[in-house]
Coordinates of C-alpha atoms in Angstrom, one line a residue:
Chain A
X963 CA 17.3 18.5 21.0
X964 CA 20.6 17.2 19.7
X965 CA 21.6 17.0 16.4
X966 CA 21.6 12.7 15.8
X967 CA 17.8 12.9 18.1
X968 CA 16.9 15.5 14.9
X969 CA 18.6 13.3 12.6
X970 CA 16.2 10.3 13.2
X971 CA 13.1 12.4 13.6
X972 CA 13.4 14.2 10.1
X973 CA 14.7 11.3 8.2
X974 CA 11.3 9.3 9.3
X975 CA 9.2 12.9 8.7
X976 CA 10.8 13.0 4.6
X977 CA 10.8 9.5 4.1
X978 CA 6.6 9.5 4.5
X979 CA 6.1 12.8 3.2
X980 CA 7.7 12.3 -0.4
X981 CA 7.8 14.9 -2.8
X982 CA 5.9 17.7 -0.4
X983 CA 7.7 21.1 0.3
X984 CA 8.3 21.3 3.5
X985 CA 9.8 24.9 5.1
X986 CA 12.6 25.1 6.8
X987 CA 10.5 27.0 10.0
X988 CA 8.4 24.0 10.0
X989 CA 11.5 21.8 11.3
X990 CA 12.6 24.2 13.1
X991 CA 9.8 24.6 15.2
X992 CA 9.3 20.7 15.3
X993 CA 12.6 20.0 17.3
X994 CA 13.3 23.7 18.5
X995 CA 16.4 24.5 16.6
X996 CA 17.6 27.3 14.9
X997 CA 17.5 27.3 11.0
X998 CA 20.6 27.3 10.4
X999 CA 21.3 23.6 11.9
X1000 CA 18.2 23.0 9.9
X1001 CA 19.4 23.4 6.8
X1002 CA 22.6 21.9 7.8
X1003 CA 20.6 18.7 9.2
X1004 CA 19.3 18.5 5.6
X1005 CA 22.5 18.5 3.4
X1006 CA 23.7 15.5 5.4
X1007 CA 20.4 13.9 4.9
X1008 CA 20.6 14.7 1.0
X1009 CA 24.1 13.2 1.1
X1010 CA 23.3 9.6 2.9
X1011 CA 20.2 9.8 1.2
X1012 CA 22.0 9.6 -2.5
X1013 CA 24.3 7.3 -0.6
X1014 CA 21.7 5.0 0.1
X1015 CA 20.6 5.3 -3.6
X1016 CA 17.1 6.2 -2.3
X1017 CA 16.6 9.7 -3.6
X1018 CA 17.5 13.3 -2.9
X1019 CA 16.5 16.8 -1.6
X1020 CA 15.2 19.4 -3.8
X1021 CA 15.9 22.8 -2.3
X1022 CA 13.8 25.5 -3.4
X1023 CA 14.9 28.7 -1.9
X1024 CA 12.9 31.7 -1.6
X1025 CA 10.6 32.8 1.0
X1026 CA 8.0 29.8 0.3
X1027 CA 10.9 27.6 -0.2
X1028 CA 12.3 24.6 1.6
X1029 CA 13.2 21.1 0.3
X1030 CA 10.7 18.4 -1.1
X1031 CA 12.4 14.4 -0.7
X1032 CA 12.3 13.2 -4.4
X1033 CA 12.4 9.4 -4.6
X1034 CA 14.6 8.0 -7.0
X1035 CA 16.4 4.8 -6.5
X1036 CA 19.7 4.3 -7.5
X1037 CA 20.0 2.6 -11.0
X1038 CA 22.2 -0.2 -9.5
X1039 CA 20.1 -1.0 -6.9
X1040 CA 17.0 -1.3 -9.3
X1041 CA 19.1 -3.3 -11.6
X1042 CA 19.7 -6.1 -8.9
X1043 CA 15.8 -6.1 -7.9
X1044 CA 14.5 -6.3 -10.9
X1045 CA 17.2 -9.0 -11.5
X1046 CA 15.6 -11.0 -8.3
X1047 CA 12.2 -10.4 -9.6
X1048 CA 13.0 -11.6 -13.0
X1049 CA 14.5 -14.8 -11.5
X1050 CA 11.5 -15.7 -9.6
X1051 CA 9.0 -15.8 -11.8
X1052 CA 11.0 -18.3 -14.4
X1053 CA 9.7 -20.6 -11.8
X1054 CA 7.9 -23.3 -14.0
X1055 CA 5.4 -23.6 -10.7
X1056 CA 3.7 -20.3 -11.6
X1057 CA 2.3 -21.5 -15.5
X1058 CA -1.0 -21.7 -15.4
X1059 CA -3.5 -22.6 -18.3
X1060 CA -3.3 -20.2 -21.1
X1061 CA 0.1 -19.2 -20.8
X1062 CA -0.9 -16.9 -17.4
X1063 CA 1.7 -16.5 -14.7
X1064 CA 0.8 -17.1 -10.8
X1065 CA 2.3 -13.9 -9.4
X1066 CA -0.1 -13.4 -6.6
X1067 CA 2.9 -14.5 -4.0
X1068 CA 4.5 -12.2 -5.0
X1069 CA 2.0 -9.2 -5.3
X1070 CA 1.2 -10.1 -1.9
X1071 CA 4.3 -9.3 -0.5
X1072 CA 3.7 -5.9 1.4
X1073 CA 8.2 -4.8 0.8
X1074 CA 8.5 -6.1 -3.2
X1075 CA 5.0 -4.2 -3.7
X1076 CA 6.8 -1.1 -2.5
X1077 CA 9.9 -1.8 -4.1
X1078 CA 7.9 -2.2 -7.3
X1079 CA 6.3 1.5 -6.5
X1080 CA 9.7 3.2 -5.7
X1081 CA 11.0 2.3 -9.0
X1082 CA 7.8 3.7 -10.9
X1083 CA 8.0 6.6 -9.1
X1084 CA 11.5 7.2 -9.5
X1085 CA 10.2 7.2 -13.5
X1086 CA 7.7 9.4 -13.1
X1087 CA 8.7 12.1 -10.6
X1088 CA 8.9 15.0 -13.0
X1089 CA 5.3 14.6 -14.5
X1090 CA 3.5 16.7 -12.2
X1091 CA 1.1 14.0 -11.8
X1092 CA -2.6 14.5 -9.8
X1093 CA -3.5 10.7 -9.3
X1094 CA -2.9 7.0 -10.1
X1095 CA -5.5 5.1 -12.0
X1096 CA -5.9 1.3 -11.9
X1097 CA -8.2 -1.4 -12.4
X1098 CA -9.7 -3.6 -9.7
X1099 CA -7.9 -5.8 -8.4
X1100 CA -4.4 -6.9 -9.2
X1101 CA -3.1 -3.4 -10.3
X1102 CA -4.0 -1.7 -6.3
X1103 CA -1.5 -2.6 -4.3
X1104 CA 0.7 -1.7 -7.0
X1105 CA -0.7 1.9 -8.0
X1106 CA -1.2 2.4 -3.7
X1107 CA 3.2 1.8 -3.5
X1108 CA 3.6 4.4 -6.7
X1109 CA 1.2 6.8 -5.6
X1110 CA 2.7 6.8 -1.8
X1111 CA 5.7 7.6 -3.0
X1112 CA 4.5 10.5 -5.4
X1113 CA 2.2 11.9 -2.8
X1114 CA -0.8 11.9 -5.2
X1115 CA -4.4 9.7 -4.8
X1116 CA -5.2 6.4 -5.8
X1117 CA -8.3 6.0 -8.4
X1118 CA -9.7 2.6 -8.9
X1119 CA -11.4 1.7 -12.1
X1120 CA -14.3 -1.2 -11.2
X1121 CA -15.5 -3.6 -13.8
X1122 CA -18.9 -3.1 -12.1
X1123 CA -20.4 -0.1 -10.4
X1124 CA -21.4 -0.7 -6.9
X1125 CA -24.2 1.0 -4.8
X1126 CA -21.4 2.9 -2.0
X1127 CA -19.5 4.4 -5.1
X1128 CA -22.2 7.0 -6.3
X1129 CA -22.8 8.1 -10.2
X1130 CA -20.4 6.6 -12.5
X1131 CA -19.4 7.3 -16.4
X1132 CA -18.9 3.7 -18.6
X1133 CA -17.5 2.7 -21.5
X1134 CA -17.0 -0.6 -23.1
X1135 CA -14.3 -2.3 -24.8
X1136 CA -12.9 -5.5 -26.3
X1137 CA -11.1 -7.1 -24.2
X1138 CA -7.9 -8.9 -25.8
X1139 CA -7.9 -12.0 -24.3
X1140 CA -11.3 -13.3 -24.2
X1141 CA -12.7 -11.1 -27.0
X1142 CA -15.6 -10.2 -25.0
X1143 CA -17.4 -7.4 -24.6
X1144 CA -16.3 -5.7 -21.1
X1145 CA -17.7 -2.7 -19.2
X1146 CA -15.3 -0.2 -17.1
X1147 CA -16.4 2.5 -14.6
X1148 CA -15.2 4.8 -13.0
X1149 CA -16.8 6.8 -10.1
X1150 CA -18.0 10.4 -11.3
X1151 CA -16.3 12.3 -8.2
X1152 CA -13.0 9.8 -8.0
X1153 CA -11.1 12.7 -10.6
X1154 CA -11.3 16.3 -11.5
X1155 CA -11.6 16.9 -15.1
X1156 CA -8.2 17.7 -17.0
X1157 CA -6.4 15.6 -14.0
X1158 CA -2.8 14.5 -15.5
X1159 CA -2.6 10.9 -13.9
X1160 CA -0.2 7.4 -14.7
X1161 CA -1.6 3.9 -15.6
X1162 CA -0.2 1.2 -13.3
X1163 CA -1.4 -2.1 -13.6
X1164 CA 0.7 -5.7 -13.2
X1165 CA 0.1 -7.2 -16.5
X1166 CA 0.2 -6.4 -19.9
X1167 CA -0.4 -8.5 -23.1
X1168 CA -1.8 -7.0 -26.2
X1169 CA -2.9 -3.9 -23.6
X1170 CA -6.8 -4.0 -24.6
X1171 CA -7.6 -3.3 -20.9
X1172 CA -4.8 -0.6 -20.7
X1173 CA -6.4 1.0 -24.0
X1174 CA -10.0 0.8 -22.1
X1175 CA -8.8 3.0 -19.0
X1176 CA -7.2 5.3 -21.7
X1177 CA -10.6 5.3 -23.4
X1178 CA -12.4 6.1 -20.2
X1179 CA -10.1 8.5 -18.9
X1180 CA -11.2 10.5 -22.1
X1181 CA -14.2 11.0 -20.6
X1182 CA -12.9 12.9 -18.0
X1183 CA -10.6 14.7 -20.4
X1184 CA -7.6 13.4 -18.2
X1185 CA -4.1 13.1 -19.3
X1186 CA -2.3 10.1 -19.3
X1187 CA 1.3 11.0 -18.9
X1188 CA 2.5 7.7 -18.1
X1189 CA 1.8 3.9 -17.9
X1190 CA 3.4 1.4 -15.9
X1191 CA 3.3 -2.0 -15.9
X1192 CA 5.3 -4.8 -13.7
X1193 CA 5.1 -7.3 -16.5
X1194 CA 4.5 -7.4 -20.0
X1195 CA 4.1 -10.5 -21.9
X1196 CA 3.4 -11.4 -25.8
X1197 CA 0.0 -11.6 -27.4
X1198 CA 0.3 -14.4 -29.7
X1199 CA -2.9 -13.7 -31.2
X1200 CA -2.9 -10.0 -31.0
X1201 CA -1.0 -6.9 -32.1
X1202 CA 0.2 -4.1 -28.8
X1203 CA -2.6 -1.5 -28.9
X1204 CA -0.3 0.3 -25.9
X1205 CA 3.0 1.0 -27.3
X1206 CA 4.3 3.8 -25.2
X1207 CA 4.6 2.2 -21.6
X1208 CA 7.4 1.5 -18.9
X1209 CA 7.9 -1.9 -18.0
X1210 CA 9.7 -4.0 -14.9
X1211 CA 10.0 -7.1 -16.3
X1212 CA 9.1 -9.0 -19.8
X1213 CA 8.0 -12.2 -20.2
X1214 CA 9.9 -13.3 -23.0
X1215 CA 8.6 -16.7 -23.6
X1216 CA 5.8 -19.0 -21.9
X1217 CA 6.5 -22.9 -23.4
X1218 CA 3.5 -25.2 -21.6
X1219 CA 4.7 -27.9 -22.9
X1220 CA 8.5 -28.3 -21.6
X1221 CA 7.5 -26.6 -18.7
X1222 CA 9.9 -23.7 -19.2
X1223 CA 9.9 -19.7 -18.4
X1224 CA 12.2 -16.8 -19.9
X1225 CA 12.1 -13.6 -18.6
X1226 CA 14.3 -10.7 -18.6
X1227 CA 14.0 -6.9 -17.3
X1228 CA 11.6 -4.7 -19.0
X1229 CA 11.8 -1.4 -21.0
X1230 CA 12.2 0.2 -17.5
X1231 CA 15.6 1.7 -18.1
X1232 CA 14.9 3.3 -21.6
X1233 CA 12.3 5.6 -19.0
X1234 CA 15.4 6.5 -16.6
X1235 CA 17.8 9.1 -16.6
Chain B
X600 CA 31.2 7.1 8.2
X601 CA 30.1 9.4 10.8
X602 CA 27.0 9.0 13.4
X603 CA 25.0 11.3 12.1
X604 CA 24.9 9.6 8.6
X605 CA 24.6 6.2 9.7
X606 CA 21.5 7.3 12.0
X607 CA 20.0 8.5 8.8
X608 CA 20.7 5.6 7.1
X609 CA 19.6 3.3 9.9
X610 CA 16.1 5.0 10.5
X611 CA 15.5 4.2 6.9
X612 CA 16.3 0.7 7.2
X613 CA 14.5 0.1 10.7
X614 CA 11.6 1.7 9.1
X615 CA 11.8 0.1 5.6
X616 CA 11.8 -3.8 7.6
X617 CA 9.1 -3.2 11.0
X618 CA 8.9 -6.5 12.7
X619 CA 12.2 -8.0 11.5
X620 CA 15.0 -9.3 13.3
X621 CA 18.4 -7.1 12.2
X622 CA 21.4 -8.4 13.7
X623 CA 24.6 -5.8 15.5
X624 CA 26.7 -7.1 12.7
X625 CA 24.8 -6.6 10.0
X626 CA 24.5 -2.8 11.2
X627 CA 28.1 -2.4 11.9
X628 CA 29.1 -4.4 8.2
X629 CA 27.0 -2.1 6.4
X630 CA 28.3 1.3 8.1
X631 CA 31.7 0.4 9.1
X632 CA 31.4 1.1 12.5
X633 CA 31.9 -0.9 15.7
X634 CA 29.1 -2.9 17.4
X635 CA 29.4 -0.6 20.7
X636 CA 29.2 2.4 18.5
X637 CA 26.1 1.2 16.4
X638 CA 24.6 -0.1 20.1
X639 CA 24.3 3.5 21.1
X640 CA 22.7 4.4 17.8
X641 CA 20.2 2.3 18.5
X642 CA 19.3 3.4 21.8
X643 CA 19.0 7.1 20.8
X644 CA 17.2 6.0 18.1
X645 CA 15.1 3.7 20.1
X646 CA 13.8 7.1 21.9
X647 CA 13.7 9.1 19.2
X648 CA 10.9 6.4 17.8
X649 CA 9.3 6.6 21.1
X650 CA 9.5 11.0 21.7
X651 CA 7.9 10.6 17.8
X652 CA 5.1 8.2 18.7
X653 CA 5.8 5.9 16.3
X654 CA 6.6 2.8 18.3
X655 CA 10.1 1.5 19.6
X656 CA 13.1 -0.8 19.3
X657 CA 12.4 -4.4 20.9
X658 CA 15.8 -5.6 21.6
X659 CA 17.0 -9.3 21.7
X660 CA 19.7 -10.2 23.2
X661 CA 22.4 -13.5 22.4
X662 CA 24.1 -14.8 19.9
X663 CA 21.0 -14.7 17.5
X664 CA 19.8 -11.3 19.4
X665 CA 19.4 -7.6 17.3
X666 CA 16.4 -5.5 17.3
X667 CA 13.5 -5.2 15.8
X668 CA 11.1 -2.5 14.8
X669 CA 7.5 -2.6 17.0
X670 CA 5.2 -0.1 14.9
X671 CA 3.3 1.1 17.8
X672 CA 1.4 4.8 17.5
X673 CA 1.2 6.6 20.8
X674 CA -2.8 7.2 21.9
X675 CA -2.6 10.8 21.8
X676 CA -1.3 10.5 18.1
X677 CA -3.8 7.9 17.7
X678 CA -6.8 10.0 19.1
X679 CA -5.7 13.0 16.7
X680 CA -5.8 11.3 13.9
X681 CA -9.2 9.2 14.3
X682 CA -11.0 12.3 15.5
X683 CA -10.1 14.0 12.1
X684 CA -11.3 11.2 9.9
X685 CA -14.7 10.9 12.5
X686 CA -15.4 14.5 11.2
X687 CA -14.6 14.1 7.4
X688 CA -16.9 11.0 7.5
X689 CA -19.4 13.5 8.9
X690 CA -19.5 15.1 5.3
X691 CA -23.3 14.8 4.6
X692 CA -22.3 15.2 0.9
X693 CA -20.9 11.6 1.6
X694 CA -25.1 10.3 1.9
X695 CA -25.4 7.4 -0.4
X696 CA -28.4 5.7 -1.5
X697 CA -29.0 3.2 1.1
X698 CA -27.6 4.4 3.9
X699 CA -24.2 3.9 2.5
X700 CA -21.4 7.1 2.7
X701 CA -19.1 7.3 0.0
X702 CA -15.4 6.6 1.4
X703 CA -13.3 6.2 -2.0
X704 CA -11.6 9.7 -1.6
X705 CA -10.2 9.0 2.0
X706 CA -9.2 5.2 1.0
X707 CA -7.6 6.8 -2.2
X708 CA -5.6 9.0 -0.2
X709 CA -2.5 6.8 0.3
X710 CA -0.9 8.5 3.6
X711 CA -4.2 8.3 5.6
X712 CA -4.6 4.4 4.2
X713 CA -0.9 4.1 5.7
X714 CA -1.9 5.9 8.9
X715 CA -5.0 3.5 9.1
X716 CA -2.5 0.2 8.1
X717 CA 0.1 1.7 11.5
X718 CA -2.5 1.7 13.8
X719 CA -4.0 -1.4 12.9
X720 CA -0.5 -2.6 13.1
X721 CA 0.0 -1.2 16.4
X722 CA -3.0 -3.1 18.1
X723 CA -1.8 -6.7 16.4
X724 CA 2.3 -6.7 16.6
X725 CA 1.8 -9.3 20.0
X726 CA -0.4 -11.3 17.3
X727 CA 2.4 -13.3 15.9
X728 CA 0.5 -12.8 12.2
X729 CA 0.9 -15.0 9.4
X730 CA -0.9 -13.3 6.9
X731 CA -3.2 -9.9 6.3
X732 CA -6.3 -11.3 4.8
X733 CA -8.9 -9.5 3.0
X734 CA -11.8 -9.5 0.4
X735 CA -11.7 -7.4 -2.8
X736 CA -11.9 -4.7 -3.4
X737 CA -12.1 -1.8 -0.8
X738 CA -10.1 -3.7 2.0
X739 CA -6.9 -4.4 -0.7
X740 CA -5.4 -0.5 0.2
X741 CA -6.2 -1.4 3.9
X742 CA -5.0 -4.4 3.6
X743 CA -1.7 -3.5 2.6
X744 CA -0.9 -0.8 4.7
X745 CA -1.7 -3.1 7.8
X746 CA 0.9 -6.2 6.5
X747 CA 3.5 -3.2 5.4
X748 CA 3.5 -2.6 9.2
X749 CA 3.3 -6.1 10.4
X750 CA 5.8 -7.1 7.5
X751 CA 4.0 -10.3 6.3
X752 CA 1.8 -11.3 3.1
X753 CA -1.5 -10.2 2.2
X754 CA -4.0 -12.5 1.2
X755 CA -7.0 -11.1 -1.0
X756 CA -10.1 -13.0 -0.9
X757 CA -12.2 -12.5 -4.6
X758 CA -15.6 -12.8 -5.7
X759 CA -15.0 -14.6 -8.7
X760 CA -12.5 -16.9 -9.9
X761 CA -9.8 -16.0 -11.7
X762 CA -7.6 -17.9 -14.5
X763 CA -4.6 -16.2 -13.2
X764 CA -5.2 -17.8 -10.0
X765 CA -4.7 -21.3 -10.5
X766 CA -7.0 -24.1 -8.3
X767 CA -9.1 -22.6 -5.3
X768 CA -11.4 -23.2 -2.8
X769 CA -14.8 -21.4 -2.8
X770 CA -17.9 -21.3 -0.2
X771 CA -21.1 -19.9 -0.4
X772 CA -22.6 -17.2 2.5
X773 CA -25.4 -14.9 3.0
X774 CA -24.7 -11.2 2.3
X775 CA -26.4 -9.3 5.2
X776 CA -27.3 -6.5 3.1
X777 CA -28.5 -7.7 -0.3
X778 CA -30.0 -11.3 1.2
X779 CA -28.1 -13.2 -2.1
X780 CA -26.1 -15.7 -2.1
X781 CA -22.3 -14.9 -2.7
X782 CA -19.7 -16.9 -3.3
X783 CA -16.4 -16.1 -1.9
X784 CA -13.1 -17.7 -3.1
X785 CA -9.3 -18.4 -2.1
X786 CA -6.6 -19.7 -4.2
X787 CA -5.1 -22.9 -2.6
X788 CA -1.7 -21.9 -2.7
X789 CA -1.9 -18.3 -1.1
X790 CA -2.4 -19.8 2.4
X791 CA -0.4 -22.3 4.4
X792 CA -2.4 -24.7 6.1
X793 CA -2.9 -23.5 10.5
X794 CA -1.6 -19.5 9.3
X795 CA -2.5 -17.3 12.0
X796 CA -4.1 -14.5 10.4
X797 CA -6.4 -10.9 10.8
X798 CA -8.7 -10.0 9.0
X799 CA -9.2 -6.5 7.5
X800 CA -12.2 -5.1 5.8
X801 CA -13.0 -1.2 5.4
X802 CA -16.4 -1.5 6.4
X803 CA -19.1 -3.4 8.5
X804 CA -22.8 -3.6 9.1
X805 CA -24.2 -7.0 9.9
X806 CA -20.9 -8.5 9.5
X807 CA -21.8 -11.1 6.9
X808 CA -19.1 -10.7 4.5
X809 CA -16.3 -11.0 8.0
X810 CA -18.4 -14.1 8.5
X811 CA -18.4 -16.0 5.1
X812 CA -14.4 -14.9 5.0
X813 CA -14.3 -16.5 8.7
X814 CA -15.6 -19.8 7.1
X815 CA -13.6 -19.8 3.9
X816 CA -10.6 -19.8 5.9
X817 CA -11.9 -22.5 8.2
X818 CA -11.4 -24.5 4.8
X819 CA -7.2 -23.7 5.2
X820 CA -7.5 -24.0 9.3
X821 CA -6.7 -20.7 9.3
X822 CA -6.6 -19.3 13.2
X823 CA -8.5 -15.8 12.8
X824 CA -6.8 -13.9 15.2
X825 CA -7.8 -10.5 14.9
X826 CA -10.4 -8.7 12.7
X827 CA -10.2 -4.9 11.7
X828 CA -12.6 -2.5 10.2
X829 CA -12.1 0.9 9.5
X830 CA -15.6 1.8 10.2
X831 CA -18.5 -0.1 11.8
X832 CA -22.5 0.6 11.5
X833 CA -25.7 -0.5 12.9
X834 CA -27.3 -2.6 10.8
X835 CA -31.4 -1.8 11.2
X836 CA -32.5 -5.2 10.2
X837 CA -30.0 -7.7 11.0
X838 CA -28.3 -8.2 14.1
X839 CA -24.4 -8.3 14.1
X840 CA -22.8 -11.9 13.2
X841 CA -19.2 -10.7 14.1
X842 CA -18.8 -9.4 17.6
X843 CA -14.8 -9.5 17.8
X844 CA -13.5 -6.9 15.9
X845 CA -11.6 -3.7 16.6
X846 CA -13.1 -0.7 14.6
X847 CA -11.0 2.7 14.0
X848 CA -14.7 4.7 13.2
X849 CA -18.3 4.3 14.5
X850 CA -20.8 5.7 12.6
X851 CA -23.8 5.9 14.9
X852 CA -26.2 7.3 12.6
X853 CA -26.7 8.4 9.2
X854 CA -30.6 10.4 8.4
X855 CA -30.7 10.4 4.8
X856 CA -33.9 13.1 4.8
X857 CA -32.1 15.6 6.8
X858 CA -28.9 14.9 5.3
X859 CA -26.8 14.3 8.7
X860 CA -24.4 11.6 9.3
X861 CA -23.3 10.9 13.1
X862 CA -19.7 9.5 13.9
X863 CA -17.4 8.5 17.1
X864 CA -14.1 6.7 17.2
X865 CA -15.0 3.0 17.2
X866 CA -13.7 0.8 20.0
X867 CA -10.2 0.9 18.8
X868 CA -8.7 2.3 22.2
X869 CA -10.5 -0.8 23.9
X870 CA -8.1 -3.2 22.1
X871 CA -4.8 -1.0 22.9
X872 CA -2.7 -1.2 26.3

């Protein structure tokens, strides 16, 4: 097999196998070529890779070495998405009562959702991280495009248990907004105890919700090395229970009355090197 | 830049945008390279797609002409990786009260959920899809992956209204299973009126739930095009309401007392040329 045939076959291989070693025998045996083109084949992919501002190899030498694709987009490039994303929701169209954004357009697009994961797992690549928690529902498709890219499982926290999930472990908490009493559960055999794991979920006001998965994942003695969310907005009534988080996009100000949005990009580049 | 970079570069994009027109130019702007050279990238790279089993390059010719990306998994890929989920479904530890089997683990595992959304994707590219619709919450992961493919919205279908939501349309339906009365809701604006859509669920008995989703988005004159589920099984007391559906798994039989479950690969190859 030629070199460019290669080329195409183990850029599509890395690019869905993020952050996994793979040996340098296991290409070669894949497109019968000796290791040595390999491992060439792989420093140009590491170059147009950092060209593209999409990531980079690891190389990890040894005999149970080989390279691992780390995703890490390129601080320009997130700059101008987030700049996009920030734009589009300062349309006035999305207020709805109570101050609450409509962003479901936009979560349902299957490309910004995975965008939106890139860029938390460019944060979050050094953590070592065993899973992604979330909450039913808005946070999924979100914590599906983070964990893709780190190669780790998706855990979904229910608000409800439900009969094809098994024994669960509850807690309750206060929810911020309504100030009612809430129940969260989480699916006994969804996480090994001690797991180290990042919060994703898509919206964030005084972070009651954020603090009830923190509270839950307690119980499973897991270790929340990271929370992400793609928009964080002022509590007017309420003080941040969640201080340490990364954020996309804040929503700076919500006026009903003239109609009128303000946005601008989140914490999310305090959290990049 | 040379050929081998920009085939690295160009894999990522063709595989980053599946279903999407790209023009010559824009190729040959963004590499520097002459049309004629970035012609013959495509066609090695259009059989490179094809010797991976990953689907091909659909060209267009004209003024407006390019190529676009047709996610398509070849059946002996297919067959592989649907025999391997059959067996881990066959898990008895899976047994659930009621006949259910506990799926959380495989749907958490995001690069079999993306394996799921591609083959999905591969039976529906000839669709013409408007939309990925689903119900919350199981289907959301599914959902996703099939529309990442297919590279249009998802649509997610709730139980309850939400205040986030904005105005919606609700209906009322029969769940086979518990014999209540469920509600089932839409938010006006996250389907255009005549959207030709498919429908993806992770799992069917009776097929109520496909049903009442069938006639909430009669309400938008939504043409249901296709319908997907990941597995299918018998229901013993109701017969099955939805008869037009394309299943990846078939789980024949599941005998709680002597703790065996029974799969097959659902009728997925019926629905593929």
């Amino acid at each position: 097999m030629k070199r460019s045939d290669r080329l195409i076959g183990m850029t599509e291989y890395v690019l869905e196998h993020p952050m996994e070693l793979i040996s340098l025998p296991f290409f070669s045996e894949r497109y019968q070529a000796a290791k040595s083109s390999i491992s060439e084949d792989l420093t140009i992919m590491n170059q147009m890779l950092q060209h593209e501002g999409i990531g980079h190899l690891e190389s990890i030498s040894g005999a149970a070495g080989g390279v691992r694709y780390i995703p890490n987009v390129a601080a320009d490039k997130s700059h101008q998405f987030l700049s996009v994303l920030a734009e589009r929701l300062e349309d006035p169209a999305r207020i709805l009562p109570g101050g609450y954004l409509f962003m479901s357009d936009i979560l349902g697009e299957p490309q910004t959702v995975r965008e939106i994961g890139r860029l938390f797992a460019s944060a979050f690549t050094d953590l070592e991280l065993d899973a992604v928690v979330t909450v039913a529902t808005k946070g999924i498709p979100l914590a599906y495009a983070v964990a893709s890219f780190l190669n780790v499982p998706v855990v979904i926290v229910r608000r409800d248990p439900k009969i094809t999930e098994g024994s669960t472990v509850s807690i309750n908490y206060v929810s911020g907004s309504s100030k009612k009493i809430q129940t969260m559960v989480l699916t006994k055999r969804s996480l090994k105890q001690g797991a180290k794991v990042c919060i994703i979920d898509d919206f964030m006001k005084a972070g009651g919700t954020i603090d009830g998965m923190r509270s839950l994942l307690k119980e499973f003695e897991a270790e929340v090395k990271a929370i992400g969310v793609l928009a964080e907005a002022e509590d007017e009534e309420d003080e941040r229970v969640v201080t340490d988080y990364v954020s996309l996009i804040q929503i700076s100000h919500v006026d009903v009355k003239n109609q009128k949005i303000e946005t601008t990009i989140g914490n999310y580049f305090d959290h990049i090197q």
